[in-house]
Short mmCIF file of C-alpha atoms in Angstrom, two decimals:
data_model
loop_
_atom_site.label_atom_id
_atom_site.label_comp_id
_atom_site.label_asym_id
_atom_site.label_seq_id
_atom_site.Cartn_x
_atom_site.Cartn_y
_atom_site.Cartn_z
CA MET C 1 -56.13 41.69 25.30
CA GLN C 2 -53.07 41.53 27.44
CA ILE C 3 -50.74 38.58 27.03
CA PRO C 4 -48.36 37.69 29.88
CA ARG C 5 -45.04 36.15 28.95
CA PHE C 6 -45.00 32.39 28.81
CA THR C 7 -43.06 30.32 31.29
CA SER C 8 -41.57 26.94 30.63
CA SER C 9 -43.65 25.35 33.39
CA SER C 10 -47.11 26.37 32.21
CA LEU C 11 -49.09 28.34 29.70
CA PRO C 12 -50.43 31.50 31.33
CA CYS C 13 -53.90 32.93 30.98
CA LEU C 14 -54.46 33.81 27.35
CA ILE C 15 -57.35 36.13 26.84
CA LEU C 16 -56.61 37.05 23.30
CA SER C 17 -59.17 38.76 21.22
CA ALA C 18 -60.22 38.94 17.67
CA SER C 19 -62.20 40.70 15.09
CA MET C 20 -65.61 40.60 13.61
CA LEU C 21 -68.64 38.53 12.86
CA ALA C 22 -68.55 37.14 9.34
CA ILE C 23 -71.71 35.83 7.70
CA CYS C 24 -72.74 32.52 9.29
CA PRO C 25 -71.28 29.36 7.71
CA SER C 26 -73.40 28.32 4.78
CA LEU C 27 -75.22 25.03 4.54
CA HIS C 28 -77.11 25.76 1.38
CA ALA C 29 -80.44 24.37 0.37
CA GLN C 30 -78.94 24.50 -3.13
CA ALA C 31 -76.12 21.96 -2.80
CA THR C 32 -73.55 21.81 -5.59
CA PRO C 33 -73.91 19.73 -7.60
CA ALA C 34 -77.60 19.18 -6.91
CA GLU C 35 -80.44 17.11 -8.30
CA PRO C 36 -83.35 18.88 -9.95
CA ALA C 37 -86.04 20.29 -7.70
CA ALA C 38 -88.28 17.35 -8.49
CA THR C 39 -85.90 14.94 -6.74
CA ASN C 40 -87.66 12.73 -4.20
CA ALA C 41 -86.72 13.94 -0.73
CA SER C 42 -88.97 11.56 1.21
CA ASP C 43 -85.98 10.05 3.04
CA LEU C 44 -85.39 13.46 4.64
CA GLU C 45 -88.96 13.50 5.97
CA SER C 46 -89.50 9.87 6.99
CA GLY C 47 -87.93 7.55 9.54
CA ASN C 48 -86.74 8.42 13.02
CA PHE C 49 -84.47 11.28 14.06
CA PHE C 50 -81.21 9.41 13.45
CA GLU C 51 -82.34 8.07 10.07
CA ARG C 52 -83.23 11.56 8.88
CA LEU C 53 -79.92 12.91 10.17
CA GLY C 54 -77.96 10.16 8.44
CA ASN C 55 -79.89 10.64 5.19
CA PHE C 56 -79.10 14.36 5.22
CA TYR C 57 -75.37 13.70 5.52
CA HIS C 58 -75.49 10.98 2.86
CA ARG C 59 -77.25 13.28 0.41
CA ASP C 60 -74.99 16.20 1.30
CA TRP C 61 -71.79 14.23 0.77
CA THR C 62 -73.02 12.68 -2.48
CA GLY C 63 -74.32 15.97 -3.87
CA THR C 64 -77.95 14.85 -4.03
CA LEU C 65 -79.64 17.25 -1.63
CA PRO C 66 -82.80 18.55 -3.30
CA SER C 67 -82.38 22.01 -4.78
CA SER C 68 -84.72 24.95 -4.56
CA PRO C 69 -84.99 28.28 -6.38
CA ALA C 70 -82.66 31.01 -5.17
CA PRO C 71 -84.52 33.23 -2.68
CA GLU C 72 -85.09 36.90 -3.34
CA ARG C 73 -82.13 39.16 -2.65
CA ARG C 74 -82.16 42.94 -2.22
CA ALA C 75 -78.42 43.58 -1.82
CA LEU C 76 -75.73 43.99 -4.46
CA GLU C 77 -74.81 40.85 -6.36
CA ALA C 78 -72.77 38.50 -4.18
CA PRO C 79 -69.09 38.73 -5.20
CA LEU C 80 -67.97 35.25 -4.07
CA ASP C 81 -69.03 31.62 -4.08
CA SER C 82 -69.83 29.94 -0.79
CA SER C 83 -68.55 27.32 -0.76
CA PRO C 84 -65.56 27.21 -1.18
CA PHE C 85 -65.28 30.55 0.65
CA PRO C 86 -66.77 31.02 4.12
CA SER C 87 -69.19 33.69 2.89
CA SER C 88 -70.51 34.88 -0.44
CA ASP C 89 -70.65 38.53 0.73
CA TRP C 90 -68.02 40.94 1.99
CA GLY C 91 -68.38 40.95 5.76
CA TYR C 92 -69.20 43.72 8.20
CA GLY C 93 -69.85 43.36 11.90
CA GLY C 94 -72.61 44.20 14.34
CA SER C 95 -75.52 43.27 12.07
CA PRO C 96 -76.94 40.57 9.85
CA ALA C 97 -76.26 41.13 6.16
CA ILE C 98 -79.07 43.55 5.30
CA GLY C 99 -80.94 42.63 2.13
CA VAL C 100 -79.53 39.07 2.08
CA PRO C 101 -81.98 36.17 2.67
CA ASP C 102 -81.49 33.31 5.12
CA ALA C 103 -81.36 30.30 2.78
CA ASN C 104 -79.45 27.93 5.04
CA VAL C 105 -80.68 24.41 5.84
CA TYR C 106 -78.99 22.46 8.63
CA PRO C 107 -78.72 18.72 9.35
CA LEU C 108 -80.01 18.99 12.91
CA MET C 109 -83.06 21.04 11.95
CA THR C 110 -83.85 18.58 9.14
CA ALA C 111 -83.59 15.66 11.57
CA PHE C 112 -86.01 17.51 13.89
CA LYS C 113 -88.35 18.04 10.87
CA HIS C 114 -88.19 21.78 11.47
CA GLN C 115 -86.04 22.77 8.49
CA ASN C 116 -88.45 25.61 7.63
CA SER C 117 -88.46 27.10 11.13
CA ARG C 118 -87.29 30.70 11.54
CA THR C 119 -85.50 29.68 14.75
CA LYS C 120 -82.58 27.38 13.96
CA ILE C 121 -80.34 25.22 16.11
CA TYR C 122 -77.00 24.20 14.63
CA GLY C 123 -73.27 24.14 15.27
CA TRP C 124 -70.06 22.24 14.72
CA ILE C 125 -67.19 20.34 16.31
CA SER C 126 -63.66 21.38 15.33
CA PRO C 127 -60.53 19.41 16.39
CA SER C 128 -57.04 20.10 15.06
CA PHE C 129 -53.44 18.94 15.22
CA ASN C 130 -50.11 20.67 14.60
CA VAL C 131 -46.38 20.09 14.44
CA SER C 132 -44.03 22.92 15.32
CA THR C 133 -40.35 23.68 15.76
CA SER C 134 -41.29 25.09 19.17
CA ASP C 135 -41.76 22.76 22.12
CA LYS C 136 -43.12 25.12 24.82
CA ASN C 137 -45.73 27.17 23.00
CA ASN C 138 -46.61 28.47 19.54
CA PHE C 139 -47.84 31.94 20.55
CA PRO C 140 -48.45 34.41 18.93
CA VAL C 141 -49.84 31.80 16.56
CA SER C 142 -53.49 31.41 17.45
CA TYR C 143 -55.50 29.51 18.36
CA ASP C 144 -53.22 26.46 18.35
CA ILE C 145 -50.84 27.61 21.06
CA TYR C 146 -49.95 24.10 22.26
CA PRO C 147 -47.17 22.73 20.01
CA ASN C 148 -47.08 19.21 18.62
CA SER C 149 -50.49 18.28 19.95
CA VAL C 150 -54.06 17.35 19.13
CA VAL C 151 -56.74 19.63 20.61
CA LEU C 152 -60.47 20.19 20.56
CA ASN C 153 -60.63 23.79 19.42
CA GLN C 154 -64.36 24.34 19.40
CA ALA C 155 -67.59 22.54 20.14
CA VAL C 156 -70.22 25.15 19.35
CA LEU C 157 -73.99 25.32 19.56
CA TYR C 158 -75.97 28.15 17.94
CA ILE C 159 -79.59 29.09 18.56
CA GLU C 160 -80.65 31.91 16.28
CA ARG C 161 -83.44 33.62 14.45
CA LEU C 162 -82.42 36.00 11.68
CA PRO C 163 -84.66 38.99 10.98
CA ASN C 164 -86.09 39.22 7.48
CA THR C 165 -84.07 42.09 6.09
CA VAL C 166 -85.04 41.50 2.47
CA GLN C 167 -88.48 43.06 2.97
CA LYS C 168 -88.91 46.82 3.54
CA THR C 169 -92.51 46.94 4.74
CA HIS C 170 -92.56 46.03 8.43
CA PHE C 171 -90.59 45.59 11.64
CA ASP C 172 -88.94 42.22 12.31
CA PHE C 173 -86.61 40.84 14.96
CA GLY C 174 -83.96 38.20 15.51
CA TYR C 175 -81.84 36.77 18.30
CA HIS C 176 -78.68 34.76 18.71
CA LEU C 177 -77.16 32.63 21.48
CA THR C 178 -73.78 30.88 21.22
CA ALA C 179 -72.28 28.31 23.58
CA LEU C 180 -68.61 27.46 22.99
CA TYR C 181 -66.51 24.81 24.71
CA GLY C 182 -62.90 24.02 23.88
CA ASN C 183 -59.34 25.27 23.86
CA ASP C 184 -60.39 28.42 22.00
CA TYR C 185 -62.27 29.82 24.99
CA ARG C 186 -58.84 31.09 26.06
CA PHE C 187 -59.08 33.60 23.23
CA THR C 188 -62.78 34.49 23.51
CA THR C 189 -63.04 35.01 27.28
CA ALA C 190 -64.24 38.44 28.40
CA LYS C 191 -63.75 39.65 31.96
CA ASP C 192 -66.61 38.67 34.27
CA TYR C 193 -68.24 36.37 31.70
CA PHE C 194 -67.18 33.15 33.52
CA SER C 195 -63.63 34.46 33.26
CA GLN C 196 -62.52 32.79 36.49
CA GLN C 197 -61.92 29.61 34.42
CA LEU C 198 -59.01 31.39 32.80
CA LEU C 199 -57.99 34.29 35.02
CA GLN C 200 -58.06 32.36 38.28
CA LYS C 201 -57.78 28.67 37.34
CA ASN C 202 -55.98 28.77 33.96
CA ARG C 203 -57.90 25.78 32.64
CA ARG C 204 -56.82 24.43 29.29
CA TYR C 205 -60.43 23.82 28.20
CA GLY C 206 -63.38 25.94 29.16
CA PHE C 207 -66.80 27.33 28.30
CA ASP C 208 -67.71 30.77 26.99
CA PRO C 209 -71.15 32.17 26.08
CA VAL C 210 -69.57 34.05 23.19
CA LEU C 211 -72.64 35.79 21.76
CA GLU C 212 -75.98 36.79 23.23
CA TYR C 213 -77.89 39.52 21.42
CA ILE C 214 -81.16 40.57 19.86
CA ASP C 215 -81.60 42.24 16.47
CA LEU C 216 -84.35 44.81 15.89
CA TYR C 217 -84.96 45.46 12.19
CA PHE C 218 -86.78 48.54 10.90
CA PRO C 219 -87.68 49.32 7.25
CA VAL C 220 -85.76 52.62 7.21
CA LYS C 221 -83.92 53.55 4.00
CA GLU C 222 -82.52 50.22 2.75
CA GLY C 223 -82.78 48.75 6.25
CA LEU C 224 -81.88 49.63 9.83
CA ASP C 225 -80.72 46.97 12.31
CA ILE C 226 -80.21 47.70 16.01
CA ARG C 227 -78.26 45.02 17.87
CA VAL C 228 -78.31 44.88 21.68
CA GLY C 229 -76.22 42.48 23.75
CA ARG C 230 -72.81 40.84 23.51
CA PHE C 231 -71.57 40.84 19.92
CA LEU C 232 -68.29 40.39 18.10
CA SER C 233 -66.02 43.38 17.79
CA VAL C 234 -67.12 44.83 14.50
CA PRO C 235 -64.12 45.38 12.19
CA GLY C 236 -61.87 42.83 10.53
CA ILE C 237 -61.50 40.01 8.02
CA GLU C 238 -61.28 37.11 10.46
CA ALA C 239 -63.82 35.81 12.94
CA GLN C 240 -63.77 33.89 16.19
CA LEU C 241 -66.00 31.01 15.10
CA ALA C 242 -64.03 28.48 13.08
CA PRO C 243 -66.10 28.05 9.87
CA ASN C 244 -66.12 31.80 9.21
CA ASN C 245 -62.41 31.96 8.33
CA TYR C 246 -60.31 31.23 5.27
CA ASN C 247 -57.94 28.92 7.15
CA MET C 248 -57.06 27.15 10.38
CA THR C 249 -54.78 29.61 12.21
CA HIS C 250 -55.21 33.35 12.57
CA SER C 251 -53.06 36.25 11.54
CA LEU C 252 -50.84 38.10 13.98
CA LEU C 253 -53.05 41.13 13.44
CA TYR C 254 -56.11 39.19 14.55
CA SER C 255 -54.50 37.44 17.51
CA ILE C 256 -54.18 40.54 19.68
CA ASP C 257 -57.04 42.85 18.70
CA PRO C 258 -60.40 43.13 20.52
CA PHE C 259 -62.84 40.25 20.55
CA THR C 260 -66.30 41.04 21.92
CA ASP C 261 -68.19 44.13 23.01
CA THR C 262 -71.37 44.35 25.06
CA GLY C 263 -73.65 47.24 24.25
CA ILE C 264 -75.79 48.56 21.42
CA ILE C 265 -74.95 49.25 17.77
CA GLY C 266 -77.10 50.57 14.95
CA THR C 267 -76.44 49.66 11.31
CA LEU C 268 -78.17 51.80 8.67
CA LYS C 269 -77.99 50.78 5.04
CA VAL C 270 -78.37 54.15 3.37
CA ASN C 271 -78.45 52.63 -0.12
CA LYS C 272 -77.04 49.51 -1.74
CA GLN C 273 -73.50 50.89 -1.59
CA TRP C 274 -73.25 52.79 1.71
CA ILE C 275 -73.64 51.60 5.32
CA VAL C 276 -73.23 53.72 8.46
CA GLN C 277 -72.79 52.28 11.97
CA VAL C 278 -72.83 53.96 15.38
CA GLY C 279 -72.70 52.17 18.74
CA LEU C 280 -71.90 52.39 22.42
CA SER C 281 -70.28 49.56 24.40
CA ALA C 282 -68.99 48.90 27.90
CA GLY C 283 -65.49 48.49 26.45
CA HIS C 284 -63.61 45.64 24.84
CA ASP C 285 -63.88 42.17 26.35
CA VAL C 286 -65.53 43.21 29.60
CA ALA C 287 -69.03 42.69 30.96
CA PRO C 288 -71.11 45.82 31.71
CA TRP C 289 -70.96 44.89 35.42
CA SER C 290 -67.14 44.64 35.40
CA ASP C 291 -65.01 47.15 37.31
CA ASP C 292 -63.18 47.77 34.02
CA ARG C 293 -66.27 48.90 32.10
CA LYS C 294 -65.86 52.18 30.24
CA PRO C 295 -68.44 53.83 27.96
CA SER C 296 -66.87 53.42 24.52
CA LEU C 297 -67.87 54.76 21.11
CA ILE C 298 -68.06 52.64 17.95
CA THR C 299 -68.35 54.30 14.53
CA CYS C 300 -67.96 52.60 11.14
CA LEU C 301 -68.45 53.39 7.47
CA ASP C 302 -68.82 50.74 4.75
CA TYR C 303 -68.76 51.37 0.98
CA SER C 304 -69.03 49.00 -1.97
CA THR C 305 -68.57 49.91 -5.60
CA ALA C 306 -71.57 49.40 -7.89
CA SER C 307 -70.02 46.21 -9.27
CA ASN C 308 -69.31 45.03 -5.69
CA HIS C 309 -65.80 44.10 -6.82
CA ASP C 310 -64.37 46.45 -4.17
CA ASN C 311 -65.45 47.00 -0.60
CA PHE C 312 -64.00 49.41 1.98
CA TYR C 313 -64.81 49.19 5.69
CA ALA C 314 -63.34 51.60 8.27
CA CYS C 315 -64.03 51.69 12.02
CA ALA C 316 -63.05 53.63 15.12
CA ASN C 317 -63.73 50.98 17.71
CA GLY C 318 -63.99 51.26 21.50
CA ILE C 319 -62.99 54.92 21.70
CA ASN C 320 -62.74 56.55 25.14
CA SER C 321 -59.97 58.11 27.24
CA GLY C 322 -57.70 55.17 26.42
CA LYS C 323 -56.44 54.93 29.99
CA TYR C 324 -54.96 51.55 31.00
CA ALA C 325 -57.56 48.97 31.98
CA TYR C 326 -58.46 45.44 31.00
CA ASN C 327 -58.03 45.44 27.21
CA ASN C 328 -59.04 49.09 26.88
CA LEU C 329 -57.67 49.35 23.35
CA GLN C 330 -58.27 52.35 21.15
CA ASP C 331 -58.71 50.58 17.83
CA TYR C 332 -58.66 52.25 14.39
CA ASP C 333 -59.21 49.65 11.67
CA ALA C 334 -59.57 49.62 7.88
CA THR C 335 -60.38 46.69 5.55
CA TRP C 336 -60.33 46.46 1.75
CA TYR C 337 -61.70 43.56 -0.28
CA HIS C 338 -61.03 43.27 -4.01
CA LYS C 339 -62.35 40.79 -6.56
CA PHE C 340 -60.00 40.35 -9.52
CA ASN C 341 -62.19 37.90 -11.45
CA ALA C 342 -64.44 34.89 -10.87
CA LYS C 343 -61.59 32.88 -9.34
CA TRP C 344 -59.31 35.36 -7.54
CA HIS C 345 -59.86 37.88 -4.76
CA SER C 346 -57.84 39.59 -2.04
CA ALA C 347 -58.57 40.86 1.45
CA THR C 348 -56.38 43.42 3.22
CA GLU C 349 -56.68 44.84 6.72
CA ALA C 350 -54.65 47.30 8.78
CA TRP C 351 -55.10 48.72 12.26
CA TYR C 352 -53.44 51.04 14.75
CA MET C 353 -54.14 50.53 18.47
CA TYR C 354 -52.90 51.95 21.76
CA GLU C 355 -53.48 52.30 25.49
CA ARG C 356 -52.36 55.19 27.68
CA ASP C 357 -50.75 55.14 31.14
CA VAL C 358 -49.69 51.50 30.89
CA PRO C 359 -47.52 50.38 33.86
CA ASN C 360 -43.81 50.00 33.13
CA VAL C 361 -42.67 46.37 33.47
CA ALA C 362 -39.19 46.81 31.98
CA GLY C 363 -37.54 46.57 35.41
CA ASN C 364 -35.94 50.01 35.09
CA VAL C 365 -37.94 51.90 37.74
CA ALA C 366 -38.23 51.69 41.50
CA ASN C 367 -41.63 50.81 43.00
CA PRO C 368 -43.31 49.89 39.70
CA ILE C 369 -47.09 50.14 39.41
CA PRO C 370 -48.65 46.64 39.47
CA THR C 371 -50.48 45.39 36.40
CA GLU C 372 -54.00 44.07 36.33
CA ILE C 373 -54.52 40.29 36.17
CA GLY C 374 -54.69 39.28 32.51
CA ALA C 375 -53.48 42.69 31.32
CA ASN C 376 -49.81 43.11 30.40
CA GLY C 377 -47.68 46.10 31.19
CA ALA C 378 -45.37 47.86 28.73
CA PHE C 379 -41.60 48.09 28.27
CA CYS C 380 -41.22 51.82 28.82
CA GLN C 381 -38.17 54.07 28.86
CA PRO C 382 -36.07 54.05 32.08
CA GLY C 383 -37.36 56.17 34.94
CA VAL C 384 -41.04 56.45 33.92
CA LEU C 385 -43.80 54.62 35.76
CA THR C 386 -46.20 54.52 32.82
CA CYS C 387 -46.19 55.15 29.09
CA THR C 388 -48.38 54.97 26.03
CA ALA C 389 -48.19 51.53 24.39
CA PRO C 390 -48.96 51.56 20.66
CA GLU C 391 -48.97 48.79 18.06
CA TYR C 392 -49.81 48.50 14.39
CA ALA C 393 -50.40 45.62 12.01
CA ILE C 394 -51.30 44.81 8.42
CA VAL C 395 -52.36 41.54 6.79
CA ASN C 396 -53.14 40.48 3.24
CA TYR C 397 -54.93 37.41 1.92
CA ILE C 398 -54.81 36.22 -1.70
CA ASN C 399 -57.39 33.52 -2.43
CA ARG C 400 -58.18 31.39 -5.45
CA GLU C 401 -61.20 29.22 -6.07
CA ILE C 402 -60.22 25.90 -7.65
CA ASN C 403 -63.78 24.61 -7.78
CA SER C 404 -66.93 24.82 -5.67
CA LYS C 405 -65.41 22.54 -3.02
CA LEU C 406 -61.76 23.63 -2.95
CA MET C 407 -59.88 26.89 -2.48
CA ILE C 408 -56.24 27.76 -1.82
CA GLY C 409 -54.69 30.92 -0.44
CA PHE C 410 -51.63 32.74 0.83
CA ARG C 411 -51.47 35.13 3.78
CA SER C 412 -48.69 37.57 4.71
CA ASP C 413 -48.73 39.53 7.91
CA LEU C 414 -46.77 42.20 9.85
CA LEU C 415 -47.21 43.18 13.51
CA ASP C 416 -45.14 45.77 15.39
CA ASP C 417 -45.74 45.46 19.14
CA LYS C 418 -43.72 48.58 19.90
CA LYS C 419 -43.79 48.37 23.71
CA GLY C 420 -44.46 44.64 24.02
CA GLN C 421 -47.80 45.27 25.70
CA ARG C 422 -49.75 42.83 23.54
CA THR C 423 -47.37 39.90 23.18
CA GLY C 424 -44.90 40.34 26.04
CA PHE C 425 -42.02 41.14 23.65
CA ALA C 426 -41.23 44.55 22.14
CA THR C 427 -40.53 43.44 18.59
CA LYS C 428 -41.78 43.29 15.04
CA TYR C 429 -43.26 39.99 13.82
CA THR C 430 -43.97 38.61 10.35
CA GLU C 431 -45.71 35.45 9.21
CA ASN C 432 -46.39 33.81 5.86
CA THR C 433 -48.96 31.05 5.52
CA LEU C 434 -49.99 28.77 2.65
CA TYR C 435 -53.37 27.12 3.17
CA ALA C 436 -56.27 25.29 1.55
CA THR C 437 -59.89 24.51 2.38
CA LYS C 438 -61.57 21.35 1.11
CA TYR C 439 -65.32 20.87 1.50
CA ILE C 440 -67.08 17.52 1.63
CA GLY C 441 -70.61 18.47 0.78
CA SER C 442 -71.45 21.56 2.82
CA THR C 443 -71.05 19.97 6.24
CA VAL C 444 -67.37 18.99 6.48
CA MET C 445 -64.36 21.29 6.04
CA ILE C 446 -60.72 20.13 6.03
CA ARG C 447 -58.14 22.94 6.29
CA PRO C 448 -54.41 22.10 6.07
CA GLU C 449 -51.73 24.80 6.19
CA ILE C 450 -48.02 25.47 6.58
CA ARG C 451 -46.71 28.63 8.21
CA PHE C 452 -43.41 30.39 8.96
CA ASP C 453 -43.10 33.09 11.66
CA HIS C 454 -40.18 35.39 12.49
CA SER C 455 -39.55 37.97 15.25
CA TRP C 456 -37.17 40.68 14.09
CA ASP C 457 -35.85 42.60 17.12
CA GLU C 458 -35.54 39.89 19.76
CA SER C 459 -36.30 36.22 20.26
CA ALA C 460 -40.04 36.07 20.91
CA TYR C 461 -41.02 32.51 20.00
CA ASN C 462 -41.01 29.43 22.22
CA ASN C 463 -40.89 31.43 25.48
CA GLY C 464 -38.32 33.87 24.12
CA LYS C 465 -35.88 31.19 22.97
CA ALA C 466 -36.21 31.50 19.18
CA ARG C 467 -36.68 34.06 16.46
CA ASN C 468 -38.12 31.59 13.96
CA GLN C 469 -40.97 29.14 14.11
CA PHE C 470 -42.14 26.67 11.49
CA PHE C 471 -45.67 25.37 11.94
CA ALA C 472 -47.80 22.87 10.01
CA GLY C 473 -51.26 21.73 10.94
CA MET C 474 -54.79 20.85 9.90
CA ASP C 475 -58.22 21.14 11.40
CA LEU C 476 -61.54 19.49 10.61
CA ILE C 477 -64.91 21.19 11.01
CA TYR C 478 -67.93 18.88 11.25
CA LYS C 479 -71.22 20.80 11.10
CA PHE C 480 -74.53 19.61 12.45
#
C-alpha cells in the first residue's frame, strides 16, 4: 500500500500490506516431550473453567500433555518440525493445507470441554519492545514503527472450522473469522473495512476484521478447495498474524506488498506434487464496495519435489490494467523453499510490482495531480504529470533447528523502491537480521532479534535524517 512520508510531529496513516496465510500456529495434541497415551488427563476434564485452563498450561509448560497417535495424512511427508518452526509444511495461500489433518488442541477449547469440536475458538496476545538508533520512527521496519517503545502488537481471536481435506469421498466445508486489535492494524487495514480509524483519525491502536471467509472442499483429484470472502494475499513466506512467522519484525519485501484480497479463489491439488490456483478479487486491500475496487486476476502454480525437500510457488497476483488506485499493485511473486537436512532449511522470495499513471509528487511540474488519501505518488521525471512506478525485492532466510523448542535464523533483504511510491523515498534498501524463537511448551513464544538497515541512495530512515538504523527488540506471543 501507499506510504506517505513521515513528519516529525506525527506518524501518518500506515496501511502497509503483507503476504500470505501460513498454516495456523500449532498447538499439538502430541506435546514434546510427552507422557505416554495412558497418562491420566482427568485434571483437563474436571474442575471449573479456570482450573481446566490452568491445568492445560501447567501440563503444556512441563511437557506432560497427554499424547495421541498421529492422525492420518494424505500429503507429502512434512519437511519441518513444528515447533520450533511456525509450520511443518511449506506454505501456500488461499486454502487450507490439502491432505493435512487438523490435529491442534487449544487451551481455551480444553477449558470449555470442547477440545474435540470441529469449530475452534483460539487466539493470542502479542506485546513487544524495541530499542533503535532512530527517535522519530523505524519505518520501513514493520510492524514496530514506534522507536524505543513498548507496544501491544496484536490481540487476536480466531473462530474457525477447517474442512476435512484428508478424505476424498465427500464434500466438506469450513469457515474462518479473525478479529485483530492492536498497533498492527495499521498494516492490515483495507479501504472501507473500518478504515476510517486510520485514514481519517490516524489512531495508534485499532481494530481490523482481518479474515472472513468460507472454504468449500470437493473430492476432485487430490482435493479442490474454493475459498470465498476476505483472505490473505496468497504469495509469500511471511504472514500477517504473529505466530506464523520466523521472527518478530518483517522483511522490507513483506512490508510494502499486498495484504488482503476479497473475492474467490480455487485451489486444485492435481497430485501430491502439483497445485494450481485461479481466483478473482476486487483488488488489493479494498472492500468490494469501495470506489477503488477493480476486478483482478490471481493465478498461482505450486510444485514440490517427491522428497518435499524443495518447493516452488509462483503467483501473478491482482492483475488488471494496473492504473493508479488505492494499492492497485501488479504483483509477480516467486518463492523457493529448500531443506538441506533435518536441522537446516532456507526460504527465498522475490517479487516485481508496479502501478501505472501514478501522480508525480517530485515538485517538478506545474498543477500536479493530487494523490489519493493513503496512496503515495511517485517521484517522476521533470515535466510529466504521471509515470509508472516499479519496485523489486528479494529476501532470504536461513534457519536452523537447535531442538524442538528453539530455532535460530538469519535474514538478508534487498528492496529497490525505484520511484519512491511505496516508502516515500526513491532509494535502495538492505537489511540484515539475526533472530531466535524460543518456545515454552506450545503456548508461549519468545522472539528476540537484532537488525541493521541501510538506505543506499538517500537518507530514508528516521524521517529522512539517516541512512543507517540499528534495531533490537523482542516480542512475546501468549496463545490461548
